[in-house]
PDB file of C-alpha atoms in Angstrom:
ATOM      1  CA  GLY A 292      21.093  -0.435  -0.978  1.00  0.00           C
ATOM      2  CA  GLU A 293      18.099  -1.934  -2.703  1.00  0.00           C
ATOM      3  CA  ASP A 294      14.843  -0.060  -3.313  1.00  0.00           C
ATOM      4  CA  VAL A 295      11.705  -1.917  -4.800  1.00  0.00           C
ATOM      5  CA  GLU A 296       8.902  -0.037  -5.817  1.00  0.00           C
ATOM      6  CA  GLN A 297       5.431  -0.922  -7.154  1.00  0.00           C
ATOM      7  CA  SER A 298       2.010   0.879  -7.774  1.00  0.00           C
ATOM      8  CA  LEU A 299       0.350   1.077  -4.787  1.00  0.00           C
ATOM      9  CA  PHE A 300      -3.310   0.131  -5.584  1.00  0.00           C
ATOM     10  CA  LEU A 301      -5.233  -2.696  -8.583  1.00  0.00           C
ATOM     11  CA  SER A 302      -8.746  -2.851  -8.969  1.00  0.00           C
ATOM     12  CA  VAL A 303      -9.984  -5.949 -11.493  1.00  0.00           C
ATOM     13  CA  ARG A 304     -13.220  -7.955 -11.772  1.00  0.00           C
ATOM     14  CA  GLU A 305     -13.669 -10.984 -11.079  1.00  0.00           C
ATOM     15  CA  GLY A 306     -12.411 -13.778 -13.699  1.00  0.00           C
ATOM     16  CA  ASP A 307     -10.139 -11.042 -15.412  1.00  0.00           C
ATOM     17  CA  SER A 308      -6.166 -11.676 -15.195  1.00  0.00           C
ATOM     18  CA  SER A 309      -4.151  -9.073 -13.090  1.00  0.00           C
ATOM     19  CA  VAL A 310      -1.094  -8.224 -13.735  1.00  0.00           C
ATOM     20  CA  ILE A 311       1.217  -6.623 -10.272  1.00  0.00           C
ATOM     21  CA  ASN A 312       4.273  -4.707 -11.155  1.00  0.00           C
ATOM     22  CA  CYS A 313       7.516  -3.958  -9.212  1.00  0.00           C
ATOM     23  CA  THR A 314      11.022  -2.963 -10.048  1.00  0.00           C
ATOM     24  CA  TYR A 315      14.388  -3.728  -8.386  1.00  0.00           C
ATOM     25  CA  THR A 316      17.167  -1.599  -8.458  1.00  0.00           C
ATOM     26  CA  ASP A 317      20.000  -3.721  -7.172  1.00  0.00           C
ATOM     27  CA  SER A 318      21.426  -6.051 -10.266  1.00  0.00           C
ATOM     28  CA  SER A 319      22.832  -8.861  -8.576  1.00  0.00           C
ATOM     29  CA  SER A 320      19.351  -9.960  -6.290  1.00  0.00           C
ATOM     30  CA  THR A 321      19.473 -13.448  -7.037  1.00  0.00           C
ATOM     31  CA  TYR A 322      16.316 -14.095  -5.683  1.00  0.00           C
ATOM     32  CA  LEU A 323      12.974 -12.177  -6.774  1.00  0.00           C
ATOM     33  CA  TYR A 324       9.669 -12.972  -4.658  1.00  0.00           C
ATOM     34  CA  TRP A 325       6.278 -12.703  -4.100  1.00  0.00           C
ATOM     35  CA  TYR A 326       3.954 -12.578  -1.316  1.00  0.00           C
ATOM     36  CA  LYS A 327       0.789 -12.543  -0.618  1.00  0.00           C
ATOM     37  CA  GLN A 328      -0.771 -10.606   3.223  1.00  0.00           C
ATOM     38  CA  GLU A 329      -4.370 -10.591   3.930  1.00  0.00           C
ATOM     39  CA  PRO A 330      -5.845  -7.962   6.576  1.00  0.00           C
ATOM     40  CA  GLY A 331      -3.813  -9.429  10.248  1.00  0.00           C
ATOM     41  CA  ALA A 332      -1.985 -11.975   8.576  1.00  0.00           C
ATOM     42  CA  GLY A 333       1.027 -12.656   8.343  1.00  0.00           C
ATOM     43  CA  LEU A 334       2.462 -13.318   4.772  1.00  0.00           C
ATOM     44  CA  GLN A 335       2.204 -16.233   2.429  1.00  0.00           C
ATOM     45  CA  LEU A 336       4.976 -16.980   0.093  1.00  0.00           C
ATOM     46  CA  LEU A 337       3.277 -17.354  -3.417  1.00  0.00           C
ATOM     47  CA  THR A 338       5.642 -18.331  -5.947  1.00  0.00           C
ATOM     48  CA  TYR A 339       9.674 -16.955  -6.291  1.00  0.00           C
ATOM     49  CA  ILE A 340      11.878 -16.847  -9.484  1.00  0.00           C
ATOM     50  CA  PHE A 341      15.736 -17.284 -10.072  1.00  0.00           C
ATOM     51  CA  SER A 342      17.853 -14.393 -11.372  1.00  0.00           C
ATOM     52  CA  ASN A 343      18.282 -17.035 -14.278  1.00  0.00           C
ATOM     53  CA  MET A 344      15.356 -17.812 -15.506  1.00  0.00           C
ATOM     54  CA  ASP A 345      13.076 -15.010 -17.274  1.00  0.00           C
ATOM     55  CA  MET A 346       9.589 -16.852 -16.431  1.00  0.00           C
ATOM     56  CA  LYS A 347       8.147 -19.654 -14.044  1.00  0.00           C
ATOM     57  CA  GLN A 348       4.522 -20.936 -13.927  1.00  0.00           C
ATOM     58  CA  ASP A 349       3.073 -22.273 -11.459  1.00  0.00           C
ATOM     59  CA  GLN A 350      -0.933 -22.906 -12.154  1.00  0.00           C
ATOM     60  CA  ARG A 351      -2.874 -19.993 -12.277  1.00  0.00           C
ATOM     61  CA  LEU A 352       0.415 -17.983 -11.148  1.00  0.00           C
ATOM     62  CA  THR A 353       2.746 -16.700 -13.197  1.00  0.00           C
ATOM     63  CA  VAL A 354       6.292 -14.304 -12.918  1.00  0.00           C
ATOM     64  CA  LEU A 355       7.948 -12.787 -15.475  1.00  0.00           C
ATOM     65  CA  LEU A 356      11.590 -11.144 -15.208  1.00  0.00           C
ATOM     66  CA  ASN A 357      13.256  -8.649 -17.095  1.00  0.00           C
ATOM     67  CA  LYS A 358      16.724  -8.869 -15.569  1.00  0.00           C
ATOM     68  CA  LYS A 359      17.373  -6.083 -18.073  1.00  0.00           C
ATOM     69  CA  ASP A 360      14.990  -3.850 -17.119  1.00  0.00           C
ATOM     70  CA  LYS A 361      15.050  -5.189 -13.188  1.00  0.00           C
ATOM     71  CA  HIS A 362      11.229  -5.070 -13.427  1.00  0.00           C
ATOM     72  CA  LEU A 363       9.402  -8.310 -12.463  1.00  0.00           C
ATOM     73  CA  SER A 364       6.226  -8.733 -12.760  1.00  0.00           C
ATOM     74  CA  LEU A 365       2.716 -11.344 -11.370  1.00  0.00           C
ATOM     75  CA  ARG A 366      -0.002 -12.059 -13.426  1.00  0.00           C
ATOM     76  CA  ILE A 367      -2.865 -13.883 -11.787  1.00  0.00           C
ATOM     77  CA  ALA A 368      -5.398 -15.705 -13.757  1.00  0.00           C
ATOM     78  CA  ASP A 369      -9.076 -15.460 -13.377  1.00  0.00           C
ATOM     79  CA  THR A 370      -8.477 -13.449 -10.579  1.00  0.00           C
ATOM     80  CA  GLN A 371     -10.988 -14.847  -8.159  1.00  0.00           C
ATOM     81  CA  THR A 372     -12.534 -12.528  -5.006  1.00  0.00           C
ATOM     82  CA  GLY A 373     -10.497 -14.675  -2.153  1.00  0.00           C
ATOM     83  CA  ASP A 374      -6.983 -12.814  -4.238  1.00  0.00           C
ATOM     84  CA  SER A 375      -8.454  -9.740  -2.876  1.00  0.00           C
ATOM     85  CA  ALA A 376      -4.726  -8.802  -0.487  1.00  0.00           C
ATOM     86  CA  ILE A 377      -1.971  -6.715  -0.496  1.00  0.00           C
ATOM     87  CA  TYR A 378       0.912  -7.986  -2.791  1.00  0.00           C
ATOM     88  CA  PHE A 379       4.709  -7.404  -1.842  1.00  0.00           C
ATOM     89  CA  CYS A 380       7.560  -7.926  -3.928  1.00  0.00           C
ATOM     90  CA  ALA A 381      10.823  -8.777  -2.507  1.00  0.00           C
ATOM     91  CA  ALA A 382      14.246  -8.881  -3.591  1.00  0.00           C
ATOM     92  CA  TRP A 383      17.405 -11.023  -1.831  1.00  0.00           C
ATOM     93  CA  GLY A 384      20.922  -9.888  -3.344  1.00  0.00           C
ATOM     94  CA  THR A 385      24.175  -9.097  -1.910  1.00  0.00           C
ATOM     95  CA  GLY A 386      23.823  -5.269  -2.190  1.00  0.00           C
ATOM     96  CA  GLY A 387      20.482  -5.325  -0.403  1.00  0.00           C
ATOM     97  CA  GLY A 388      22.990  -7.080   2.350  1.00  0.00           C
ATOM     98  CA  ASN A 389      21.616 -10.423   2.087  1.00  0.00           C
ATOM     99  CA  LYS A 390      18.861 -10.223   3.134  1.00  0.00           C
ATOM    100  CA  LEU A 391      15.597  -9.270   1.968  1.00  0.00           C
ATOM    101  CA  THR A 392      13.657  -5.936   0.381  1.00  0.00           C
ATOM    102  CA  PHE A 393      10.226  -5.596   0.089  1.00  0.00           C
ATOM    103  CA  GLY A 394       8.534  -3.376  -1.766  1.00  0.00           C
ATOM    104  CA  THR A 395       5.825  -0.725  -1.018  1.00  0.00           C
ATOM    105  CA  GLY A 396       2.597  -3.697  -1.564  1.00  0.00           C
ATOM    106  CA  THR A 397      -0.104  -3.781  -3.711  1.00  0.00           C
ATOM    107  CA  GLN A 398      -3.138  -3.120  -2.798  1.00  0.00           C
ATOM    108  CA  LEU A 399      -5.516  -5.655  -5.057  1.00  0.00           C
ATOM    109  CA  LYS A 400      -8.730  -5.555  -4.784  1.00  0.00           C
ATOM    110  CA  VAL A 401     -11.521  -7.762  -7.383  1.00  0.00           C
ATOM    111  CA  GLU A 402     -15.075  -6.608  -7.919  1.00  0.00           C
ATOM    112  CA  LEU A 403     -17.417  -9.099  -8.781  1.00  0.00           C
TER     113      LEU A 403
ATOM    114  CA  GLY B  16       5.637 -27.990   5.366  1.00  0.00           C
ATOM    115  CA  ALA B  17       8.005 -25.025   6.483  1.00  0.00           C
ATOM    116  CA  VAL B  18       5.462 -23.353   9.425  1.00  0.00           C
ATOM    117  CA  VAL B  19       6.248 -20.645  10.867  1.00  0.00           C
ATOM    118  CA  SER B  20       4.393 -19.530  14.533  1.00  0.00           C
ATOM    119  CA  GLN B  21       4.523 -17.029  16.659  1.00  0.00           C
ATOM    120  CA  HIS B  22       3.140 -16.130  20.349  1.00  0.00           C
ATOM    121  CA  PRO B  23       1.347 -14.704  21.142  1.00  0.00           C
ATOM    122  CA  SER B  24      -0.595 -13.329  18.183  1.00  0.00           C
ATOM    123  CA  ARG B  25      -2.517 -10.415  19.845  1.00  0.00           C
ATOM    124  CA  VAL B  26      -0.737  -8.490  23.174  1.00  0.00           C
ATOM    125  CA  ILE B  27      -1.828  -5.551  25.260  1.00  0.00           C
ATOM    126  CA  CYS B  28       0.304  -4.280  27.295  1.00  0.00           C
ATOM    127  CA  LYS B  29       0.300  -1.062  29.632  1.00  0.00           C
ATOM    128  CA  SER B  30       3.082   1.773  28.873  1.00  0.00           C
ATOM    129  CA  GLY B  31       6.973   0.849  30.911  1.00  0.00           C
ATOM    130  CA  THR B  32       6.365  -3.185  30.653  1.00  0.00           C
ATOM    131  CA  SER B  33       7.840  -5.304  28.770  1.00  0.00           C
ATOM    132  CA  VAL B  34       6.368  -7.660  25.951  1.00  0.00           C
ATOM    133  CA  LYS B  35       8.297 -11.193  25.132  1.00  0.00           C
ATOM    134  CA  ILE B  36       6.936 -12.287  21.496  1.00  0.00           C
ATOM    135  CA  GLU B  37       8.052 -15.966  20.409  1.00  0.00           C
ATOM    136  CA  CYS B  38       8.640 -16.945  16.863  1.00  0.00           C
ATOM    137  CA  ARG B  39       8.880 -21.304  16.557  1.00  0.00           C
ATOM    138  CA  SER B  40       9.855 -23.200  13.012  1.00  0.00           C
ATOM    139  CA  LEU B  41       7.475 -25.728  13.615  1.00  0.00           C
ATOM    140  CA  ASP B  42       8.912 -28.309  11.214  1.00  0.00           C
ATOM    141  CA  PHE B  43      12.284 -27.621  10.009  1.00  0.00           C
ATOM    142  CA  GLN B  44      15.239 -25.901  11.452  1.00  0.00           C
ATOM    143  CA  ALA B  45      16.564 -21.802  10.797  1.00  0.00           C
ATOM    144  CA  THR B  46      19.585 -21.284  11.197  1.00  0.00           C
ATOM    145  CA  THR B  47      18.838 -17.154  10.769  1.00  0.00           C
ATOM    146  CA  MET B  48      15.453 -16.158  12.090  1.00  0.00           C
ATOM    147  CA  PHE B  49      14.764 -12.311  11.452  1.00  0.00           C
ATOM    148  CA  TRP B  50      12.355  -9.519  12.915  1.00  0.00           C
ATOM    149  CA  TYR B  51      10.064  -7.594  11.041  1.00  0.00           C
ATOM    150  CA  ARG B  52       7.411  -4.805  11.653  1.00  0.00           C
ATOM    151  CA  GLN B  53       4.842  -3.228  10.086  1.00  0.00           C
ATOM    152  CA  PHE B  54       2.724  -0.368  10.189  1.00  0.00           C
ATOM    153  CA  PRO B  55      -0.561   0.306   9.336  1.00  0.00           C
ATOM    154  CA  LYS B  56      -0.973   0.245   5.185  1.00  0.00           C
ATOM    155  CA  LYS B  57       3.098  -0.256   4.725  1.00  0.00           C
ATOM    156  CA  SER B  58       5.794  -1.664   4.098  1.00  0.00           C
ATOM    157  CA  LEU B  59       7.352  -4.461   6.408  1.00  0.00           C
ATOM    158  CA  MET B  60      10.635  -2.557   8.076  1.00  0.00           C
ATOM    159  CA  LEU B  61      14.264  -5.457   8.648  1.00  0.00           C
ATOM    160  CA  MET B  62      14.530  -4.330  12.496  1.00  0.00           C
ATOM    161  CA  ALA B  63      17.572  -7.488  13.028  1.00  0.00           C
ATOM    162  CA  THR B  64      18.447 -10.070  11.701  1.00  0.00           C
ATOM    163  CA  SER B  65      19.121 -13.021  13.897  1.00  0.00           C
ATOM    164  CA  ASN B  66      21.872 -16.291  14.136  1.00  0.00           C
ATOM    165  CA  GLU B  67      21.537 -19.561  16.943  1.00  0.00           C
ATOM    166  CA  GLY B  68      23.840 -18.581  19.203  1.00  0.00           C
ATOM    167  CA  SER B  69      25.394 -15.381  18.033  1.00  0.00           C
ATOM    168  CA  LYS B  70      24.110 -12.020  18.806  1.00  0.00           C
ATOM    169  CA  ALA B  71      21.625 -10.121  16.652  1.00  0.00           C
ATOM    170  CA  THR B  72      22.616  -7.819  13.877  1.00  0.00           C
ATOM    171  CA  TYR B  73      20.249  -5.006  14.015  1.00  0.00           C
ATOM    172  CA  GLU B  74      19.447  -2.545  11.676  1.00  0.00           C
ATOM    173  CA  GLN B  75      20.768   0.981  11.563  1.00  0.00           C
ATOM    174  CA  GLY B  76      17.610   3.765  13.659  1.00  0.00           C
ATOM    175  CA  VAL B  77      17.096   0.544  15.738  1.00  0.00           C
ATOM    176  CA  GLU B  78      17.809  -0.468  19.497  1.00  0.00           C
ATOM    177  CA  LYS B  79      19.321  -3.105  20.171  1.00  0.00           C
ATOM    178  CA  ASP B  80      18.737  -2.002  23.866  1.00  0.00           C
ATOM    179  CA  LYS B  81      15.113  -2.032  23.920  1.00  0.00           C
ATOM    180  CA  PHE B  82      14.716  -4.347  21.119  1.00  0.00           C
ATOM    181  CA  LEU B  83      16.144  -7.130  22.579  1.00  0.00           C
ATOM    182  CA  ILE B  84      16.949 -10.593  20.688  1.00  0.00           C
ATOM    183  CA  ASN B  85      17.487 -14.276  21.556  1.00  0.00           C
ATOM    184  CA  HIS B  86      18.069 -17.312  19.268  1.00  0.00           C
ATOM    185  CA  ALA B  87      18.346 -19.992  21.973  1.00  0.00           C
ATOM    186  CA  SER B  88      18.195 -23.111  19.603  1.00  0.00           C
ATOM    187  CA  LEU B  89      17.741 -23.506  16.119  1.00  0.00           C
ATOM    188  CA  THR B  90      14.204 -23.816  16.096  1.00  0.00           C
ATOM    189  CA  LEU B  91      12.938 -20.380  18.550  1.00  0.00           C
ATOM    190  CA  SER B  92      13.884 -16.882  18.856  1.00  0.00           C
ATOM    191  CA  THR B  93      12.045 -14.502  20.805  1.00  0.00           C
ATOM    192  CA  LEU B  94      11.743 -10.833  20.766  1.00  0.00           C
ATOM    193  CA  THR B  95      11.370  -8.330  23.800  1.00  0.00           C
ATOM    194  CA  VAL B  96       9.922  -5.146  23.675  1.00  0.00           C
ATOM    195  CA  THR B  97      11.452  -3.975  26.856  1.00  0.00           C
ATOM    196  CA  SER B  98       9.870  -0.299  28.580  1.00  0.00           C
ATOM    197  CA  ALA B  99       7.712  -0.448  25.865  1.00  0.00           C
ATOM    198  CA  HIS B 100       5.572   3.297  25.282  1.00  0.00           C
ATOM    199  CA  PRO B 101       3.436   3.400  22.774  1.00  0.00           C
ATOM    200  CA  GLU B 102       4.987   4.428  19.971  1.00  0.00           C
ATOM    201  CA  ASP B 103       5.983   0.970  19.396  1.00  0.00           C
ATOM    202  CA  SER B 104       2.312  -0.091  19.513  1.00  0.00           C
ATOM    203  CA  SER B 105       2.580  -2.375  15.554  1.00  0.00           C
ATOM    204  CA  PHE B 106       2.568  -5.109  14.042  1.00  0.00           C
ATOM    205  CA  TYR B 107       5.525  -7.826  14.435  1.00  0.00           C
ATOM    206  CA  ILE B 108       6.032 -10.416  11.749  1.00  0.00           C
ATOM    207  CA  CYS B 109       9.176 -13.093  11.961  1.00  0.00           C
ATOM    208  CA  SER B 110      10.968 -15.210   9.881  1.00  0.00           C
ATOM    209  CA  ALA B 111      12.969 -18.432  10.028  1.00  0.00           C
ATOM    210  CA  SER B 112      15.492 -19.559   7.024  1.00  0.00           C
ATOM    211  CA  PRO B 113      16.580 -22.745   6.596  1.00  0.00           C
ATOM    212  CA  ARG B 114      19.166 -22.425   4.117  1.00  0.00           C
ATOM    213  CA  VAL B 115      19.935 -18.840   1.182  1.00  0.00           C
ATOM    214  CA  GLY B 116      17.478 -17.273  -0.190  1.00  0.00           C
ATOM    215  CA  GLU B 117      14.870 -18.579   1.894  1.00  0.00           C
ATOM    216  CA  GLN B 118      12.184 -17.183   3.918  1.00  0.00           C
ATOM    217  CA  TYR B 119       9.653 -18.323   5.459  1.00  0.00           C
ATOM    218  CA  PHE B 120       6.683 -16.252   7.817  1.00  0.00           C
ATOM    219  CA  GLY B 121       4.823 -16.026  10.889  1.00  0.00           C
ATOM    220  CA  PRO B 122       1.622 -14.845  11.235  1.00  0.00           C
ATOM    221  CA  GLY B 123       2.041 -12.124  12.929  1.00  0.00           C
ATOM    222  CA  THR B 124       2.111  -9.922  16.291  1.00  0.00           C
ATOM    223  CA  ARG B 125       0.311  -7.573  17.165  1.00  0.00           C
ATOM    224  CA  LEU B 126       1.001  -5.544  19.942  1.00  0.00           C
ATOM    225  CA  THR B 127      -1.060  -2.075  21.497  1.00  0.00           C
ATOM    226  CA  VAL B 128       0.582  -0.640  24.574  1.00  0.00           C
ATOM    227  CA  THR B 129      -1.568   1.932  26.391  1.00  0.00           C
TER     228      THR B 129
END
């Protein structure tokens, strides 16, 4: 099966960039996602990238994919206090059984 | 677009009773819906995958007789927790998929069993 790993915690100052990292094990993963979860809420899809892409940028969000190393990152530019949340990366692939496998989640704390 | 609703958002029930949670895709048809369980400060654990008109596929370790899933239409799936016990207390999240690779999540249902 697929394993997806993330660091548990990240703290940044408001206005700085945040970089959240994720590694996965299944090389056949086709889609890779970043979700945001605020306390007591469901998951909000932030962005996703296909496995044949290296980078995707969407406003303040930049996703980088290193397929060789099976490493995914999410960069949030000009981080704001409203960005404080848990961020999950997730991988979809046949090795994971054609379903989403979630990482452990990274708690992002933005300090003033 | 791509909105998924869940009802109720919070429910408290007594031990031994059954609780039904609804998941609806509001503006698209979902051939597949997924049910997840999330423990505090933990990641999402997939419980089952349901396809409209067929039986749900349960993940290993999930009791299908305890967690009944019905996917009656392309916009509605229900999860019934039967004979609930305090250890079933959790945050249950559904997602709906209009096509492979796309999943949209509901806001979750907080279940507390007393």
